[in-house]
Amino acid sequence: MLKKTGLFTKVLAPALLILGAVLPIEASQGLSLQQTGWFDSGSRGEEGVLEIGEYDPAGKQLFVTSGDGHLWVLDISNPVKTKLAKKIPLNKWGKGATSVSISNGIVAVAVEADNKQAPGSIVFFDNQGNDIAALKVGALPDMVIFSHDGKTVMAACEGEPSDDYTVDPEGQVAIIDLSKGVRSVTQNDVTMLDFKKFNKNMPQNVKISPKAASASQDIEPEYIAITPDDKTAFISLQENNAFAIVDLAKKEIKTIVPLGFKDHSQPGNAIDASNKDKKINIRNWPVFGMYMPDAIKAATIGGHNYIISANEGDSRDYDGYSEESRVKKLKLSPQSFPNADDLQKEENLGRLKITKELGDADGDGQYEKLFCYGARSFSIWDDTGKLVYDSGDDFEKITAAKYPLFFNTTEDETKFDDRSDDKGPEPEGVAIGKIDSKTYAFICLERMGGVMVYDISNPEKPQFVTYENNRNFFGDYKNGTALDFSPEGIVFIQADESPTGKPMLALIHEMSGTVSLYNIIH
């Protein structure tokens, strides 16, 4: 039947041919995911229908940010009949929510101002949706998080530039002291940390755009992870390919740590670099990946603190300035790339998106190195920012083996190999869960969809467990028959707080406007 449609000769045959050279990733014996609930908002598209979520165990509710200017509250007390409980309007404080965090029945919401370059707000609600307090923070608060003891709230204020690049606010980190209780909090309890002290003392290899007026304006805090002892916070500076480390007791940024680069020419670090070769072609190339993590989480394993990152990658791509290019459009150094003509063919490395800001060290217009966005992986870092583990080329090999017809497809259309030239499966969100004596990492893939599960109980030697994807690749995303695609948020719910009595996972999908709930069977 496949031959009659032409699908076999055009897609499946070359896919299987290449897969013969792809070593399977052996799964460890462990848990599995069993879908137990599903919610469909009925809306789809690029406006962020549903994005980031957080679970309230007291009310068995999932609070979810939405691009429609509301905070959605889903009743998951009976996951099989998950339903919308209410929508909380946020227009009083700005354009809408970007992030949400919950502690002891208090809901903190990051709200973007109507003018993205103006100061945003952190708004506090009770778990019934009644607003308690609102505090101003920096421009575009893109992530909010409670400390584990609930006495502190932090916000990563990205300070993203205007599209014409004429206004570029400073990136900042907000620390809100809730020790007197949320009902007593005032603007005086907000401490804003900036990066001015690094303008003349930036660590080497932190990626700062030459377009930026200053380093502190170029830095864009993306995500926050607070260590379980509440002593230290790690901030992912995605576009800068770095972590900022914050001393919470002193309320100061101690340092910025560059994350370095992933050498895709080395064994275990292969990528598929072209969307024009019409096949799965995961192989080594002379290019470096910038880790550029989006979501990060902190975990204590064996008495040591670690940071787990989803290495998505992100570029500066605005009407007023773009750092993006493709390998075929660059002049490559003949000394560094003697086979440049072959490399720059579209079916080889020519289509790969790279940054123009790195690689031409001597400024002669010829590139000696190539740097692409993201690492197509998840990583584990120690509490100094040193790389402990990276999943290498696992994600592309696993998705290729399970879905050869739909390898590296885009999120809203089924196009084989379509994302290979960009960021591949694009790791987006990460959740950490402890089940029995083991620690697991759950990483969702924005483009392919689904969630990767790894046992990270030994941080230096994690084990792949399973990959689950509730996407119907033959369905139509516009009418909902494609089910789930473009996961943005992921939430782990521990067994003693779960509505089913089992540990659960909630996967929130931006483009499909859906939420899938899974029991974790172990």
XYZ file of C-alpha atoms in Angstrom:
522
model
C 0.000 0.000 0.000
C 2.836 2.381 0.784
C 4.326 1.782 -2.678
C 1.051 2.710 -4.336
C 0.964 6.064 -2.569
C 4.583 6.795 -3.341
C 5.255 7.278 0.365
C 7.548 4.287 0.557
C 9.944 5.340 -2.188
C 9.954 9.019 -1.215
C 10.199 8.774 2.553
C 10.154 5.383 4.225
C 12.738 3.604 2.071
C 15.502 6.224 2.522
C 14.541 6.577 6.165
C 14.947 2.868 6.814
C 18.136 2.778 4.769
C 19.741 5.382 7.002
C 18.295 3.807 10.144
C 20.357 0.737 9.383
C 23.364 2.796 10.431
C 21.684 4.186 13.543
C 22.461 2.264 16.690
C 19.307 1.682 18.763
C 19.153 3.355 22.165
C 18.605 0.608 24.686
C 15.877 1.413 27.192
C 16.375 0.539 30.836
C 13.801 -1.426 32.779
C 11.687 1.070 34.653
C 8.523 3.068 34.555
C 5.993 3.626 31.787
C 3.452 6.362 31.067
C -0.253 5.572 30.895
C -2.531 8.333 29.646
C -5.351 8.911 32.089
C -6.779 12.265 31.038
C -6.969 14.752 28.188
C -8.249 18.301 27.866
C -8.872 20.188 24.646
C -9.249 23.971 24.845
C -10.713 24.026 21.357
C -8.268 26.709 20.233
C -5.100 26.253 18.190
C -2.438 28.417 16.662
C 0.649 30.486 17.320
C -0.681 32.760 20.069
C 0.217 30.384 22.875
C -3.203 28.890 23.580
C -1.907 26.967 26.590
C 1.692 27.190 27.717
C 3.065 26.757 31.250
C 1.324 25.022 34.134
C 1.593 24.369 37.848
C -0.322 21.993 40.098
C -2.264 22.921 43.244
C -2.579 19.749 45.363
C -5.135 21.277 47.743
C -7.719 21.831 45.040
C -6.490 19.133 42.620
C -6.228 21.897 40.028
C -3.836 22.680 37.225
C -3.211 26.406 36.701
C -2.170 27.068 33.099
C -1.015 30.257 31.367
C -2.633 31.127 28.061
C -2.076 33.475 25.171
C -5.682 34.670 25.453
C -4.859 36.928 28.417
C -6.263 34.603 31.083
C -4.984 32.107 33.604
C -6.874 28.878 33.017
C -7.766 26.664 35.980
C -8.360 23.009 35.121
C -10.083 20.641 37.514
C -8.160 17.352 37.350
C -9.652 15.772 40.495
C -11.004 13.135 38.124
C -8.414 13.113 35.314
C -10.656 11.123 32.998
C -13.107 14.039 33.125
C -10.658 16.930 33.220
C -12.592 20.159 32.774
C -12.184 23.915 32.813
C -13.053 25.250 36.266
C -12.530 28.940 35.556
C -10.570 31.526 33.600
C -8.950 34.344 35.549
C -8.620 37.581 33.530
C -5.255 39.339 33.732
C -5.863 42.435 31.590
C -5.885 44.582 34.732
C -2.114 44.054 35.031
C -0.981 43.634 31.427
C -1.054 41.586 28.267
C -1.163 38.154 29.877
C 0.672 35.477 31.824
C 4.022 34.008 30.852
C 4.571 31.752 33.878
C 2.933 30.479 37.073
C 4.151 28.962 40.339
C 2.259 27.681 43.405
C 3.175 27.216 47.057
C 0.858 26.453 49.980
C -2.260 27.582 48.138
C -0.716 30.852 46.887
C -0.463 31.316 43.128
C 2.210 33.623 41.685
C 1.746 34.708 38.068
C 4.253 36.535 35.862
C 2.399 39.079 33.716
C 3.874 40.772 30.671
C 3.122 44.489 30.306
C 1.099 45.672 27.306
C 4.356 47.207 26.124
C 6.781 44.288 26.297
C 9.736 46.589 27.009
C 8.013 48.150 30.054
C 8.157 46.705 33.597
C 5.943 43.664 34.083
C 4.259 42.381 37.231
C 4.128 39.444 39.589
C 0.510 39.000 40.660
C -0.500 36.845 43.613
C -3.798 34.963 43.892
C -5.264 32.459 46.289
C -6.138 29.085 44.805
C -9.734 30.223 44.328
C -8.591 32.891 41.884
C -8.914 35.938 44.151
C -6.100 38.451 43.655
C -4.090 39.379 46.747
C -1.217 41.588 45.634
C 0.606 42.823 42.532
C 4.226 43.981 42.385
C 6.230 45.592 39.599
C 9.371 43.856 38.391
C 11.551 44.116 35.259
C 10.624 44.005 31.602
C 9.067 40.774 30.361
C 9.055 38.553 33.473
C 9.302 35.257 31.612
C 9.466 32.831 34.520
C 8.352 32.898 38.159
C 9.193 30.392 40.880
C 8.680 29.938 44.623
C 11.526 28.812 46.843
C 10.934 25.404 48.409
C 10.052 26.948 51.786
C 7.604 29.341 50.117
C 9.223 32.426 51.658
C 10.764 33.770 48.461
C 9.571 34.287 44.909
C 11.964 34.863 42.019
C 11.285 36.106 38.506
C 13.507 36.038 35.429
C 12.908 39.347 33.642
C 14.103 38.794 30.108
C 14.222 42.382 28.897
C 13.717 41.396 25.283
C 14.368 44.181 22.725
C 11.740 45.764 20.515
C 11.378 44.272 17.061
C 13.160 47.224 15.450
C 15.924 46.823 18.056
C 15.765 50.475 19.087
C 14.701 49.713 22.679
C 16.510 47.002 24.622
C 15.767 46.898 28.376
C 18.263 45.396 30.775
C 17.816 41.791 31.782
C 17.076 41.519 35.502
C 16.233 39.041 38.236
C 13.582 39.867 40.830
C 13.678 38.504 44.378
C 10.489 38.990 46.405
C 10.611 38.508 50.174
C 7.430 36.826 51.432
C 8.644 36.163 54.985
C 5.941 38.496 56.382
C 3.271 36.693 54.366
C 1.860 37.425 50.942
C -0.951 39.594 52.311
C 1.608 41.953 53.827
C 3.981 42.140 50.891
C 4.735 45.556 49.380
C 6.930 46.940 46.621
C 9.639 47.474 49.279
C 9.967 43.683 49.506
C 11.164 43.482 45.892
C 14.911 43.374 45.210
C 15.962 43.783 41.597
C 19.310 42.336 40.547
C 20.927 43.546 37.336
C 24.047 42.621 35.396
C 25.759 46.030 35.213
C 28.809 44.829 37.117
C 29.562 42.474 34.226
C 29.613 45.213 31.588
C 33.389 45.554 32.001
C 34.068 42.159 33.532
C 32.206 39.585 31.473
C 33.646 36.039 31.677
C 35.146 34.811 28.437
C 32.904 32.781 26.089
C 29.649 34.252 27.394
C 27.877 35.066 24.137
C 27.279 38.835 23.967
C 25.925 40.279 20.742
C 28.045 42.955 19.049
C 24.751 44.708 18.320
C 24.073 45.278 22.041
C 24.659 48.672 23.627
C 25.900 46.905 26.766
C 26.274 43.381 28.129
C 23.628 44.013 30.801
C 21.131 44.894 28.068
C 22.098 41.892 25.989
C 21.652 39.409 28.843
C 18.197 37.819 28.789
C 17.324 35.695 31.861
C 15.064 32.877 30.703
C 14.463 30.335 33.463
C 15.228 29.828 37.141
C 16.078 26.736 39.161
C 16.413 26.977 42.948
C 18.432 24.294 44.713
C 16.446 22.214 47.236
C 18.303 23.847 50.153
C 17.071 27.293 48.965
C 20.605 28.677 49.098
C 21.373 29.100 45.419
C 19.487 29.933 42.245
C 20.653 29.174 38.728
C 19.397 31.389 35.914
C 19.545 30.187 32.321
C 20.703 33.015 30.062
C 19.528 31.303 26.915
C 20.695 33.637 24.154
C 23.989 34.111 26.016
C 24.669 30.357 26.348
C 25.378 30.733 30.049
C 24.148 30.343 33.634
C 24.013 33.121 36.193
C 24.456 31.883 39.765
C 22.650 33.800 42.520
C 23.453 33.704 46.258
C 19.975 33.895 47.773
C 21.143 34.737 51.292
C 23.122 37.739 50.030
C 20.683 38.486 47.203
C 23.470 38.943 44.692
C 24.603 37.484 41.395
C 27.847 35.723 42.219
C 29.017 34.873 38.737
C 28.116 34.065 35.162
C 29.252 30.687 33.860
C 29.656 30.087 30.107
C 28.312 26.678 29.098
C 30.751 26.038 26.290
C 30.029 24.243 23.044
C 29.085 20.751 21.935
C 31.365 19.324 19.262
C 29.141 17.655 16.683
C 32.175 16.164 14.957
C 32.706 13.789 17.885
C 31.229 10.278 18.267
C 27.874 10.328 20.041
C 27.181 13.967 19.094
C 25.848 13.460 15.564
C 22.997 15.509 14.081
C 20.846 15.536 10.961
C 21.773 18.931 9.488
C 19.689 19.159 6.306
C 16.002 19.312 5.475
C 16.741 18.948 1.764
C 18.354 15.491 1.588
C 14.996 13.676 1.900
C 16.345 11.116 4.335
C 17.313 10.498 7.926
C 21.008 11.312 7.968
C 22.282 11.499 11.552
C 26.032 11.881 11.271
C 28.974 13.916 12.515
C 29.639 17.378 11.090
C 32.342 20.033 11.725
C 30.031 22.308 13.692
C 29.607 23.306 17.334
C 26.272 23.429 19.143
C 25.531 26.191 21.630
C 23.630 24.533 24.511
C 21.403 27.586 25.105
C 19.027 25.918 27.574
C 15.420 26.988 27.929
C 13.888 25.240 30.952
C 16.154 24.138 33.805
C 15.456 22.282 37.047
C 17.497 21.663 40.188
C 17.784 18.334 41.989
C 19.771 16.903 44.861
C 21.131 13.458 44.052
C 23.496 11.591 46.345
C 23.887 14.686 48.513
C 25.002 16.910 45.630
C 23.078 19.625 43.773
C 22.677 19.363 40.018
C 21.016 21.415 37.295
C 19.149 19.627 34.505
C 18.672 21.588 31.282
C 16.590 21.239 28.111
C 18.959 22.501 25.434
C 16.587 24.207 23.011
C 18.673 27.032 21.529
C 17.470 30.488 20.536
C 18.649 33.230 18.209
C 18.298 36.982 18.046
C 16.076 37.347 15.014
C 14.275 40.687 14.774
C 13.301 43.061 11.985
C 15.964 45.478 13.190
C 18.697 42.884 13.601
C 19.216 39.179 13.020
C 22.253 37.059 13.809
C 20.954 34.116 11.772
C 22.519 32.781 8.615
C 22.940 29.469 6.863
C 26.228 27.715 6.278
C 25.875 27.996 2.486
C 25.763 31.810 2.707
C 29.052 32.183 4.575
C 32.597 32.437 3.365
C 34.445 29.523 4.949
C 38.140 29.580 5.659
C 39.891 27.261 3.157
C 42.385 26.341 5.860
C 39.674 25.273 8.313
C 37.281 23.884 5.694
C 39.259 22.581 2.696
C 36.092 20.754 1.545
C 33.904 23.870 1.826
C 32.254 23.421 -1.585
C 30.990 19.993 -0.609
C 29.983 21.015 2.907
C 27.956 23.961 1.656
C 25.694 21.854 -0.527
C 22.104 21.964 0.682
C 21.988 18.197 1.190
C 25.020 18.405 3.479
C 25.671 21.297 5.883
C 24.546 24.185 3.683
C 21.027 24.523 5.080
C 21.998 24.486 8.778
C 21.119 27.668 10.672
C 24.096 29.174 12.458
C 25.044 32.440 14.151
C 27.087 35.087 12.356
C 28.286 36.396 15.735
C 30.777 33.592 16.382
C 33.324 31.743 14.279
C 35.199 34.563 12.524
C 37.769 35.150 15.242
C 40.150 37.307 13.217
C 37.391 39.368 11.583
C 38.542 38.734 8.017
C 35.068 37.731 6.822
C 35.962 34.033 6.616
C 34.628 31.621 9.223
C 37.051 29.243 10.908
C 34.322 27.621 13.056
C 30.558 27.186 12.816
C 28.123 27.476 15.719
C 24.502 26.285 15.554
C 21.604 26.807 17.964
C 20.875 24.345 20.763
C 22.323 20.921 21.439
C 19.299 18.705 20.606
C 19.723 17.107 24.025
C 19.363 17.449 27.763
C 22.320 18.002 30.062
C 23.233 17.648 33.714
C 25.520 20.266 35.304
C 27.074 20.364 38.769
C 26.636 23.260 41.199
C 29.555 25.152 39.631
C 28.084 24.935 36.130
C 30.433 22.168 34.975
C 28.991 19.683 32.484
C 28.476 16.264 34.066
C 26.430 14.553 31.330
C 24.854 15.239 27.951
C 22.444 12.945 26.124
C 24.374 13.410 22.884
C 22.431 12.344 19.806
C 19.912 10.180 21.700
C 16.858 12.288 20.904
C 17.239 12.210 17.135
C 18.124 8.511 17.120
C 15.199 7.581 19.361
C 12.638 9.607 17.396
C 14.048 8.305 14.102
C 13.719 4.710 15.267
C 10.166 5.139 16.585
C 8.775 7.482 13.914
C 10.836 7.086 10.727
C 8.049 8.537 8.583
C 7.841 11.681 10.688
C 11.423 12.272 11.739
C 12.171 15.905 12.689
C 8.741 17.036 11.561
C 7.521 20.511 12.410
C 4.997 21.050 15.169
C 1.855 22.065 13.284
C 2.337 20.178 10.020
C 3.577 16.710 9.202
C 6.660 17.392 7.103
C 9.338 14.716 7.162
C 12.834 16.038 7.998
C 11.554 19.631 8.054
C 13.349 20.741 11.240
C 16.725 19.095 10.642
C 18.297 22.328 9.431
C 17.100 24.252 12.483
C 17.077 22.671 15.949
C 15.846 19.163 15.265
C 13.338 17.860 17.836
C 13.963 20.991 19.946
C 13.989 20.092 23.672
C 11.771 22.637 25.433
C 10.675 21.811 28.986
C 11.962 19.630 31.788
C 10.493 18.196 34.976
C 12.202 16.211 37.714
C 10.499 13.559 39.815
C 11.567 11.219 42.600
C 9.814 7.850 42.547
C 10.770 5.293 45.175
C 14.551 5.590 45.412
C 15.126 6.858 41.879
C 15.246 10.305 40.290
C 13.829 10.793 36.811
C 14.077 13.560 34.233
C 11.178 14.204 31.855
C 12.047 16.292 28.786
C 9.421 17.413 26.247
C 10.206 18.009 22.573
C 8.579 21.094 21.065
C 8.636 20.096 17.397
C 8.316 16.299 17.281
C 6.152 16.336 20.379
C 6.119 13.895 23.262
C 8.291 13.367 26.298
C 11.606 11.612 26.862
C 12.118 9.866 30.206
C 15.537 9.193 31.740
C 16.590 7.662 35.039
C 19.189 10.157 36.319
C 19.814 8.497 39.699
C 23.439 8.283 38.618
C 23.972 11.789 37.145
C 27.092 10.707 35.288
C 25.384 7.722 33.637
C 21.666 8.363 33.107
C 19.611 5.622 31.503
C 16.973 6.152 28.823
C 13.635 4.729 29.996
C 10.923 5.529 27.451
C 9.579 7.994 24.910
C 5.839 8.720 24.807
C 4.117 10.849 22.165
C 0.341 11.362 21.998
C 0.449 12.922 18.552
C -1.526 11.600 15.606
C 0.762 12.414 12.703
C -2.020 11.574 10.228
C -4.470 13.975 11.870
C -5.289 17.596 11.072
C -4.038 19.997 13.722
C -6.738 22.553 12.868
C -9.663 20.296 13.734
C -8.060 18.556 16.720
C -7.580 15.123 15.169
C -3.790 15.532 15.442
C -4.282 15.387 19.245
C -1.187 16.774 21.033
C 1.600 18.779 19.448
C 4.091 21.468 20.452
C 4.502 20.759 24.194
C 5.580 23.870 26.082
C 5.054 23.045 29.747
C 5.567 19.894 31.774
C 4.594 19.239 35.399
C 5.474 16.313 37.683
C 2.914 15.459 40.395
C 4.101 13.249 43.221
C 1.975 10.273 44.268
C 0.886 11.579 47.688
C -0.527 14.733 46.062
C -1.921 13.130 42.920
C -5.665 12.675 42.267
C -5.009 9.063 41.223
C -2.701 8.095 44.076
C 0.037 7.441 41.515
C 2.782 9.823 40.397
C 1.576 11.779 37.387
C 2.833 13.896 34.543
C 0.974 16.783 32.910
C 2.056 17.795 29.416
C 0.770 21.190 28.206
C 0.715 21.828 24.462
C 0.966 25.354 23.114
C -0.104 24.992 19.490
C -2.763 22.308 19.918
C -4.189 23.896 23.062
C -4.368 20.517 24.770
C -3.259 18.961 28.045
C -2.444 15.274 28.475
C -2.320 13.655 31.913
C -0.322 10.485 32.478
C -0.129 8.052 35.357
C 3.456 6.970 35.876
C 3.461 3.205 36.295
C 6.447 1.755 38.121
